[in-house]
Amino acid sequence: MANDRAAAALLLVCALALGACARPLTQNERRFAADILGPTLNVDNVRVARGFGPLPATSEDGDQSDLYPIIAENQISGLCDRAAPEPRSGPPPGWALWSRIHMSREFYRADLAPDWPRSARFPQALVLAHELVHVWQWQHRRTTGYRPVRAAVENVMNMDPYFYVPGPDASFLKFGFEQQAALLEDYLCYTLYDPGAPRRAELRPLLAPYFAIDTLDATFAP
C-alpha cells in the first residue's frame, strides 16, 4: 500500500510539472486514431510529449527514414510475432499518464502519422497505437479498472507484461493492461506488414467489440 501511494504521488508530481510540455494530436494522428480505435476514444483530450522534457523548437520531421509506404513489398512474415516472453532492456519507447502520451526522445516526431494511411512510421505508429490504448483504458476506467499505479505495478511484477497467449475462451478485458495494448499494437502490425498471418485472425474477435477493426480492415483491404 505504501508503495502504491508513493507511485501515485510520483505520477502526480510528473503530471503537474509537465503541464505545458505537450501538444495535441495532429490532424494526421487524429485520423490514425479514428481508423484504429474509433469514436470511443476522445482524441480532443489526448496530448503528446517528448519524454519528460520540453517540446523541441523545430519539427524534427526532416528525416523520413522511418516512414514506409504501406505496400505489398513491405510485408515481412514473422515481423509482428511474440513467440515467447522477453526480458525488458532499457527504457520503453513510449508510456502514458492519463490522457498524455510520452514518446521517448528518440521516437518523438512533431507528426507521428504523416501521410496516413498511405504510409506509416515504423516503429512509431505501433508505439502510438499501443499508448493510445492506455489513454482509452483511462477514459473508460469504469469498465477497464485502469489506474496508472495499477499499470505501473503490473510492469514491475512481470518480466514481460506485453506477452500474451490468445486462447479460445479469451476475452479482451481479462488480459492485463499492457497485454491489451499489445493486442491492438500487434493487430495493427499484422494488418500493415503481415496481413496473412494466422495470429491476425485470432486477435480480431478479441478487439472488434471495442475498437474500429472494421474501419482498419477496410482501409487496407486488397
PDB file of C-alpha atoms in Angstrom:
ATOM      1  CA  MET A   1       0.000   0.000   0.000  1.00  0.00           C
ATOM      2  CA  ALA A   2       2.820   2.403   0.874  1.00  0.00           C
ATOM      3  CA  ASN A   3       4.482   1.660  -2.457  1.00  0.00           C
ATOM      4  CA  ASP A   4       1.212   2.358  -4.292  1.00  0.00           C
ATOM      5  CA  ARG A   5       0.865   5.723  -2.530  1.00  0.00           C
ATOM      6  CA  ALA A   6       4.449   6.640  -3.364  1.00  0.00           C
ATOM      7  CA  ALA A   7       3.940   5.704  -7.021  1.00  0.00           C
ATOM      8  CA  ALA A   8       0.730   7.743  -7.159  1.00  0.00           C
ATOM      9  CA  ALA A   9       2.486  10.763  -5.660  1.00  0.00           C
ATOM     10  CA  LEU A  10       5.320  10.483  -8.176  1.00  0.00           C
ATOM     11  CA  LEU A  11       2.870  10.309 -11.090  1.00  0.00           C
ATOM     12  CA  LEU A  12       1.029  13.373  -9.778  1.00  0.00           C
ATOM     13  CA  VAL A  13       4.248  15.370  -9.465  1.00  0.00           C
ATOM     14  CA  CYS A  14       5.243  14.420 -13.006  1.00  0.00           C
ATOM     15  CA  ALA A  15       1.841  15.425 -14.393  1.00  0.00           C
ATOM     16  CA  LEU A  16       1.879  18.808 -12.633  1.00  0.00           C
ATOM     17  CA  ALA A  17       5.436  19.533 -13.744  1.00  0.00           C
ATOM     18  CA  LEU A  18       4.702  18.760 -17.385  1.00  0.00           C
ATOM     19  CA  GLY A  19       1.513  20.737 -17.873  1.00  0.00           C
ATOM     20  CA  ALA A  20       2.943  22.927 -20.650  1.00  0.00           C
ATOM     21  CA  CYS A  21       5.239  20.359 -22.270  1.00  0.00           C
ATOM     22  CA  ALA A  22       2.846  18.548 -24.587  1.00  0.00           C
ATOM     23  CA  ARG A  23       0.919  19.129 -27.786  1.00  0.00           C
ATOM     24  CA  PRO A  24      -2.473  17.972 -29.091  1.00  0.00           C
ATOM     25  CA  LEU A  25      -2.727  15.296 -31.746  1.00  0.00           C
ATOM     26  CA  THR A  26      -2.118  16.489 -35.301  1.00  0.00           C
ATOM     27  CA  GLN A  27      -4.857  16.036 -37.892  1.00  0.00           C
ATOM     28  CA  ASN A  28      -2.984  13.040 -39.293  1.00  0.00           C
ATOM     29  CA  GLU A  29      -2.687  11.492 -35.833  1.00  0.00           C
ATOM     30  CA  ARG A  30      -6.387  12.094 -35.203  1.00  0.00           C
ATOM     31  CA  ARG A  31      -7.238  10.219 -38.387  1.00  0.00           C
ATOM     32  CA  PHE A  32      -4.850   7.448 -37.361  1.00  0.00           C
ATOM     33  CA  ALA A  33      -6.618   7.148 -34.006  1.00  0.00           C
ATOM     34  CA  ALA A  34     -10.058   7.209 -35.630  1.00  0.00           C
ATOM     35  CA  ASP A  35      -9.116   4.455 -38.092  1.00  0.00           C
ATOM     36  CA  ILE A  36      -7.839   2.183 -35.322  1.00  0.00           C
ATOM     37  CA  LEU A  37      -9.630   2.962 -32.063  1.00  0.00           C
ATOM     38  CA  GLY A  38     -12.741   4.619 -33.456  1.00  0.00           C
ATOM     39  CA  PRO A  39     -15.148   7.044 -31.757  1.00  0.00           C
ATOM     40  CA  THR A  40     -14.779   5.526 -28.281  1.00  0.00           C
ATOM     41  CA  LEU A  41     -11.501   7.450 -27.867  1.00  0.00           C
ATOM     42  CA  ASN A  42     -11.847  11.149 -27.064  1.00  0.00           C
ATOM     43  CA  VAL A  43      -8.975  12.461 -29.176  1.00  0.00           C
ATOM     44  CA  ASP A  44      -9.545  16.060 -28.070  1.00  0.00           C
ATOM     45  CA  ASN A  45      -8.140  15.222 -24.636  1.00  0.00           C
ATOM     46  CA  VAL A  46      -5.029  13.413 -25.866  1.00  0.00           C
ATOM     47  CA  ARG A  47      -1.672  15.136 -25.559  1.00  0.00           C
ATOM     48  CA  VAL A  48       1.743  14.047 -26.841  1.00  0.00           C
ATOM     49  CA  ALA A  49       5.020  14.862 -25.098  1.00  0.00           C
ATOM     50  CA  ARG A  50       8.688  14.191 -25.831  1.00  0.00           C
ATOM     51  CA  GLY A  51       9.967  12.226 -22.864  1.00  0.00           C
ATOM     52  CA  PHE A  52       9.889  14.337 -19.716  1.00  0.00           C
ATOM     53  CA  GLY A  53      11.304  17.451 -21.338  1.00  0.00           C
ATOM     54  CA  PRO A  54      10.010  20.404 -23.351  1.00  0.00           C
ATOM     55  CA  LEU A  55       8.914  20.036 -26.942  1.00  0.00           C
ATOM     56  CA  PRO A  56      11.666  20.735 -29.486  1.00  0.00           C
ATOM     57  CA  ALA A  57      11.803  24.167 -31.088  1.00  0.00           C
ATOM     58  CA  THR A  58      11.975  22.590 -34.555  1.00  0.00           C
ATOM     59  CA  SER A  59       9.711  19.980 -36.093  1.00  0.00           C
ATOM     60  CA  GLU A  60      12.375  17.207 -36.177  1.00  0.00           C
ATOM     61  CA  ASP A  61      10.497  15.762 -39.142  1.00  0.00           C
ATOM     62  CA  GLY A  62      13.120  16.329 -41.797  1.00  0.00           C
ATOM     63  CA  ASP A  63      14.370  12.733 -41.507  1.00  0.00           C
ATOM     64  CA  GLN A  64      11.880  10.485 -43.315  1.00  0.00           C
ATOM     65  CA  SER A  65      13.924   7.283 -42.899  1.00  0.00           C
ATOM     66  CA  ASP A  66      11.292   5.833 -40.538  1.00  0.00           C
ATOM     67  CA  LEU A  67       8.394   6.468 -42.963  1.00  0.00           C
ATOM     68  CA  TYR A  68       7.487   3.390 -45.015  1.00  0.00           C
ATOM     69  CA  PRO A  69       4.836   3.143 -47.756  1.00  0.00           C
ATOM     70  CA  ILE A  70       2.205   0.522 -46.948  1.00  0.00           C
ATOM     71  CA  ILE A  71       2.558  -1.726 -49.979  1.00  0.00           C
ATOM     72  CA  ALA A  72       2.825  -5.466 -50.543  1.00  0.00           C
ATOM     73  CA  GLU A  73       6.602  -5.298 -50.946  1.00  0.00           C
ATOM     74  CA  ASN A  74       6.945  -4.145 -47.316  1.00  0.00           C
ATOM     75  CA  GLN A  75       5.206  -7.214 -45.892  1.00  0.00           C
ATOM     76  CA  ILE A  76       7.547  -9.320 -43.773  1.00  0.00           C
ATOM     77  CA  SER A  77       6.470 -12.677 -42.378  1.00  0.00           C
ATOM     78  CA  GLY A  78       7.160 -13.031 -38.655  1.00  0.00           C
ATOM     79  CA  LEU A  79       7.849  -9.331 -38.067  1.00  0.00           C
ATOM     80  CA  CYS A  80       4.953  -8.941 -35.612  1.00  0.00           C
ATOM     81  CA  ASP A  81       5.142 -12.260 -33.750  1.00  0.00           C
ATOM     82  CA  ARG A  82       5.591 -12.515 -29.978  1.00  0.00           C
ATOM     83  CA  ALA A  83       6.916 -16.050 -29.752  1.00  0.00           C
ATOM     84  CA  ALA A  84       8.000 -16.046 -26.092  1.00  0.00           C
ATOM     85  CA  PRO A  85       8.356 -13.662 -23.126  1.00  0.00           C
ATOM     86  CA  GLU A  86      11.354 -11.378 -23.452  1.00  0.00           C
ATOM     87  CA  PRO A  87      13.103  -9.552 -20.593  1.00  0.00           C
ATOM     88  CA  ARG A  88      12.990  -5.799 -20.999  1.00  0.00           C
ATOM     89  CA  SER A  89      16.163  -3.844 -21.605  1.00  0.00           C
ATOM     90  CA  GLY A  90      16.350  -0.086 -21.405  1.00  0.00           C
ATOM     91  CA  PRO A  91      13.522   2.456 -21.187  1.00  0.00           C
ATOM     92  CA  PRO A  92      10.317   1.923 -23.160  1.00  0.00           C
ATOM     93  CA  PRO A  93       9.814   3.793 -26.455  1.00  0.00           C
ATOM     94  CA  GLY A  94       6.629   5.333 -25.079  1.00  0.00           C
ATOM     95  CA  TRP A  95       4.470   5.485 -21.988  1.00  0.00           C
ATOM     96  CA  ALA A  96       1.152   7.048 -20.978  1.00  0.00           C
ATOM     97  CA  LEU A  97      -0.057   9.029 -17.965  1.00  0.00           C
ATOM     98  CA  TRP A  98      -3.807   9.536 -18.009  1.00  0.00           C
ATOM     99  CA  SER A  99      -4.510  11.200 -21.398  1.00  0.00           C
ATOM    100  CA  ARG A 100      -0.888  12.171 -22.016  1.00  0.00           C
ATOM    101  CA  ILE A 101       1.399  10.082 -24.222  1.00  0.00           C
ATOM    102  CA  HIS A 102       5.138  10.408 -23.712  1.00  0.00           C
ATOM    103  CA  MET A 103       7.294   9.324 -26.625  1.00  0.00           C
ATOM    104  CA  SER A 104      10.976   8.771 -25.932  1.00  0.00           C
ATOM    105  CA  ARG A 105      13.245  11.456 -27.324  1.00  0.00           C
ATOM    106  CA  GLU A 106      14.444   9.001 -29.973  1.00  0.00           C
ATOM    107  CA  PHE A 107      10.970   8.211 -31.277  1.00  0.00           C
ATOM    108  CA  TYR A 108       9.202  11.546 -30.837  1.00  0.00           C
ATOM    109  CA  ARG A 109       8.119  13.375 -34.003  1.00  0.00           C
ATOM    110  CA  ALA A 110       6.084  16.535 -34.483  1.00  0.00           C
ATOM    111  CA  ASP A 111       3.718  14.338 -36.528  1.00  0.00           C
ATOM    112  CA  LEU A 112       3.755  10.615 -35.783  1.00  0.00           C
ATOM    113  CA  ALA A 113       1.392   9.728 -38.626  1.00  0.00           C
ATOM    114  CA  PRO A 114       2.246  11.830 -41.703  1.00  0.00           C
ATOM    115  CA  ASP A 115       0.673  10.673 -44.955  1.00  0.00           C
ATOM    116  CA  TRP A 116      -1.543   8.180 -43.100  1.00  0.00           C
ATOM    117  CA  PRO A 117      -2.878   5.785 -44.369  1.00  0.00           C
ATOM    118  CA  ARG A 118      -0.592   5.692 -47.419  1.00  0.00           C
ATOM    119  CA  SER A 119       2.481   5.454 -45.217  1.00  0.00           C
ATOM    120  CA  ALA A 120       3.320   4.719 -41.590  1.00  0.00           C
ATOM    121  CA  ARG A 121       6.312   5.487 -39.432  1.00  0.00           C
ATOM    122  CA  PHE A 122       7.979   2.333 -38.127  1.00  0.00           C
ATOM    123  CA  PRO A 123       8.002   1.679 -35.238  1.00  0.00           C
ATOM    124  CA  GLN A 124       6.429   4.959 -34.125  1.00  0.00           C
ATOM    125  CA  ALA A 125       2.965   4.083 -35.484  1.00  0.00           C
ATOM    126  CA  LEU A 126       2.911   0.875 -33.449  1.00  0.00           C
ATOM    127  CA  VAL A 127       4.077   2.657 -30.303  1.00  0.00           C
ATOM    128  CA  LEU A 128       1.455   5.361 -30.789  1.00  0.00           C
ATOM    129  CA  ALA A 129      -1.325   2.780 -31.185  1.00  0.00           C
ATOM    130  CA  HIS A 130      -0.134   0.989 -28.042  1.00  0.00           C
ATOM    131  CA  GLU A 131      -0.122   4.151 -25.956  1.00  0.00           C
ATOM    132  CA  LEU A 132      -3.496   5.277 -27.317  1.00  0.00           C
ATOM    133  CA  VAL A 133      -4.937   2.071 -25.873  1.00  0.00           C
ATOM    134  CA  HIS A 134      -3.692   3.151 -22.448  1.00  0.00           C
ATOM    135  CA  VAL A 135      -5.434   6.500 -22.903  1.00  0.00           C
ATOM    136  CA  TRP A 136      -8.582   4.609 -23.927  1.00  0.00           C
ATOM    137  CA  GLN A 137      -8.237   2.432 -20.811  1.00  0.00           C
ATOM    138  CA  TRP A 138      -8.073   5.571 -18.680  1.00  0.00           C
ATOM    139  CA  GLN A 139     -11.020   7.236 -20.411  1.00  0.00           C
ATOM    140  CA  HIS A 140     -13.077   4.031 -19.886  1.00  0.00           C
ATOM    141  CA  ARG A 141     -11.680   3.244 -16.445  1.00  0.00           C
ATOM    142  CA  ARG A 142     -15.094   2.377 -15.002  1.00  0.00           C
ATOM    143  CA  THR A 143     -15.124  -0.548 -17.430  1.00  0.00           C
ATOM    144  CA  THR A 144     -11.419  -1.376 -17.611  1.00  0.00           C
ATOM    145  CA  GLY A 145     -10.446  -0.674 -13.999  1.00  0.00           C
ATOM    146  CA  TYR A 146      -7.372   1.135 -15.294  1.00  0.00           C
ATOM    147  CA  ARG A 147      -5.253   3.252 -12.980  1.00  0.00           C
ATOM    148  CA  PRO A 148      -1.712   4.434 -13.770  1.00  0.00           C
ATOM    149  CA  VAL A 149      -0.489   2.988 -10.483  1.00  0.00           C
ATOM    150  CA  ARG A 150      -2.008  -0.416 -11.228  1.00  0.00           C
ATOM    151  CA  ALA A 151      -0.389  -0.365 -14.670  1.00  0.00           C
ATOM    152  CA  ALA A 152       2.972   0.577 -13.126  1.00  0.00           C
ATOM    153  CA  VAL A 153       2.751  -2.291 -10.621  1.00  0.00           C
ATOM    154  CA  GLU A 154       1.895  -4.666 -13.464  1.00  0.00           C
ATOM    155  CA  ASN A 155       5.095  -3.619 -15.223  1.00  0.00           C
ATOM    156  CA  VAL A 156       7.210  -4.130 -12.121  1.00  0.00           C
ATOM    157  CA  MET A 157       5.763  -7.523 -11.250  1.00  0.00           C
ATOM    158  CA  ASN A 158       6.091  -9.131 -14.695  1.00  0.00           C
ATOM    159  CA  MET A 159       9.242  -9.971 -16.617  1.00  0.00           C
ATOM    160  CA  ASP A 160       7.363  -9.311 -19.877  1.00  0.00           C
ATOM    161  CA  PRO A 161       3.981  -7.644 -19.244  1.00  0.00           C
ATOM    162  CA  TYR A 162       3.368  -7.400 -23.007  1.00  0.00           C
ATOM    163  CA  PHE A 163       3.448 -11.122 -23.754  1.00  0.00           C
ATOM    164  CA  TYR A 164       0.069 -12.835 -24.153  1.00  0.00           C
ATOM    165  CA  VAL A 165      -1.363 -16.127 -25.351  1.00  0.00           C
ATOM    166  CA  PRO A 166      -4.793 -15.774 -27.013  1.00  0.00           C
ATOM    167  CA  GLY A 167      -6.909 -18.820 -26.247  1.00  0.00           C
ATOM    168  CA  PRO A 168     -10.323 -19.995 -27.453  1.00  0.00           C
ATOM    169  CA  ASP A 169     -12.050 -18.662 -24.316  1.00  0.00           C
ATOM    170  CA  ALA A 170     -10.062 -15.427 -24.037  1.00  0.00           C
ATOM    171  CA  SER A 171     -11.752 -12.041 -23.754  1.00  0.00           C
ATOM    172  CA  PHE A 172     -10.106  -8.670 -24.161  1.00  0.00           C
ATOM    173  CA  LEU A 173     -10.735  -7.205 -20.699  1.00  0.00           C
ATOM    174  CA  LYS A 174      -9.370 -10.304 -18.958  1.00  0.00           C
ATOM    175  CA  PHE A 175      -5.886  -9.532 -20.245  1.00  0.00           C
ATOM    176  CA  GLY A 176      -3.533  -7.237 -18.354  1.00  0.00           C
ATOM    177  CA  PHE A 177      -3.341  -3.559 -19.281  1.00  0.00           C
ATOM    178  CA  GLU A 178      -0.079  -3.916 -21.210  1.00  0.00           C
ATOM    179  CA  GLN A 179      -1.345  -7.075 -22.876  1.00  0.00           C
ATOM    180  CA  GLN A 180      -4.484  -5.253 -24.044  1.00  0.00           C
ATOM    181  CA  ALA A 181      -2.342  -2.545 -25.625  1.00  0.00           C
ATOM    182  CA  ALA A 182      -0.054  -5.168 -27.147  1.00  0.00           C
ATOM    183  CA  LEU A 183      -3.042  -6.961 -28.697  1.00  0.00           C
ATOM    184  CA  LEU A 184      -4.056  -3.868 -30.671  1.00  0.00           C
ATOM    185  CA  GLU A 185      -0.467  -2.939 -31.459  1.00  0.00           C
ATOM    186  CA  ASP A 186       0.122  -6.398 -32.898  1.00  0.00           C
ATOM    187  CA  TYR A 187      -3.113  -6.403 -34.882  1.00  0.00           C
ATOM    188  CA  LEU A 188      -2.062  -3.131 -36.481  1.00  0.00           C
ATOM    189  CA  CYS A 189       1.387  -4.562 -37.186  1.00  0.00           C
ATOM    190  CA  TYR A 190      -0.099  -7.624 -38.871  1.00  0.00           C
ATOM    191  CA  THR A 191      -2.538  -5.512 -40.864  1.00  0.00           C
ATOM    192  CA  LEU A 192       0.225  -3.268 -42.198  1.00  0.00           C
ATOM    193  CA  TYR A 193       3.091  -5.708 -42.626  1.00  0.00           C
ATOM    194  CA  ASP A 194       1.907  -9.332 -42.454  1.00  0.00           C
ATOM    195  CA  PRO A 195      -1.862  -9.486 -43.126  1.00  0.00           C
ATOM    196  CA  GLY A 196      -1.880 -13.177 -43.961  1.00  0.00           C
ATOM    197  CA  ALA A 197      -0.527 -14.257 -40.557  1.00  0.00           C
ATOM    198  CA  PRO A 198      -2.842 -16.681 -38.719  1.00  0.00           C
ATOM    199  CA  ARG A 199      -2.376 -14.732 -35.473  1.00  0.00           C
ATOM    200  CA  ARG A 200      -4.148 -11.733 -37.026  1.00  0.00           C
ATOM    201  CA  ALA A 201      -7.350 -13.763 -37.384  1.00  0.00           C
ATOM    202  CA  GLU A 202      -7.011 -14.902 -33.750  1.00  0.00           C
ATOM    203  CA  LEU A 203      -6.762 -11.337 -32.470  1.00  0.00           C
ATOM    204  CA  ARG A 204      -9.636  -9.882 -34.449  1.00  0.00           C
ATOM    205  CA  PRO A 205     -12.582 -11.195 -32.347  1.00  0.00           C
ATOM    206  CA  LEU A 206     -10.858 -10.020 -29.155  1.00  0.00           C
ATOM    207  CA  LEU A 207     -10.526  -6.454 -30.432  1.00  0.00           C
ATOM    208  CA  ALA A 208     -13.592  -5.925 -32.633  1.00  0.00           C
ATOM    209  CA  PRO A 209     -16.080  -5.302 -29.777  1.00  0.00           C
ATOM    210  CA  TYR A 210     -14.012  -2.349 -28.535  1.00  0.00           C
ATOM    211  CA  PHE A 211     -12.141  -0.763 -31.443  1.00  0.00           C
ATOM    212  CA  ALA A 212     -12.600   0.258 -35.092  1.00  0.00           C
ATOM    213  CA  ILE A 213     -11.328  -3.018 -36.518  1.00  0.00           C
ATOM    214  CA  ASP A 214     -13.834  -2.939 -39.397  1.00  0.00           C
ATOM    215  CA  THR A 215     -12.594   0.522 -40.378  1.00  0.00           C
ATOM    216  CA  LEU A 216      -8.960  -0.522 -40.139  1.00  0.00           C
ATOM    217  CA  ASP A 217      -9.544  -3.638 -42.219  1.00  0.00           C
ATOM    218  CA  ALA A 218     -11.495  -1.697 -44.845  1.00  0.00           C
ATOM    219  CA  THR A 219      -8.743   0.916 -45.078  1.00  0.00           C
ATOM    220  CA  PHE A 220      -6.195  -1.722 -46.058  1.00  0.00           C
ATOM    221  CA  ALA A 221      -8.398  -4.201 -47.873  1.00  0.00           C
ATOM    222  CA  PRO A 222      -6.633  -5.504 -51.012  1.00  0.00           C
TER     223      PRO A 222
END
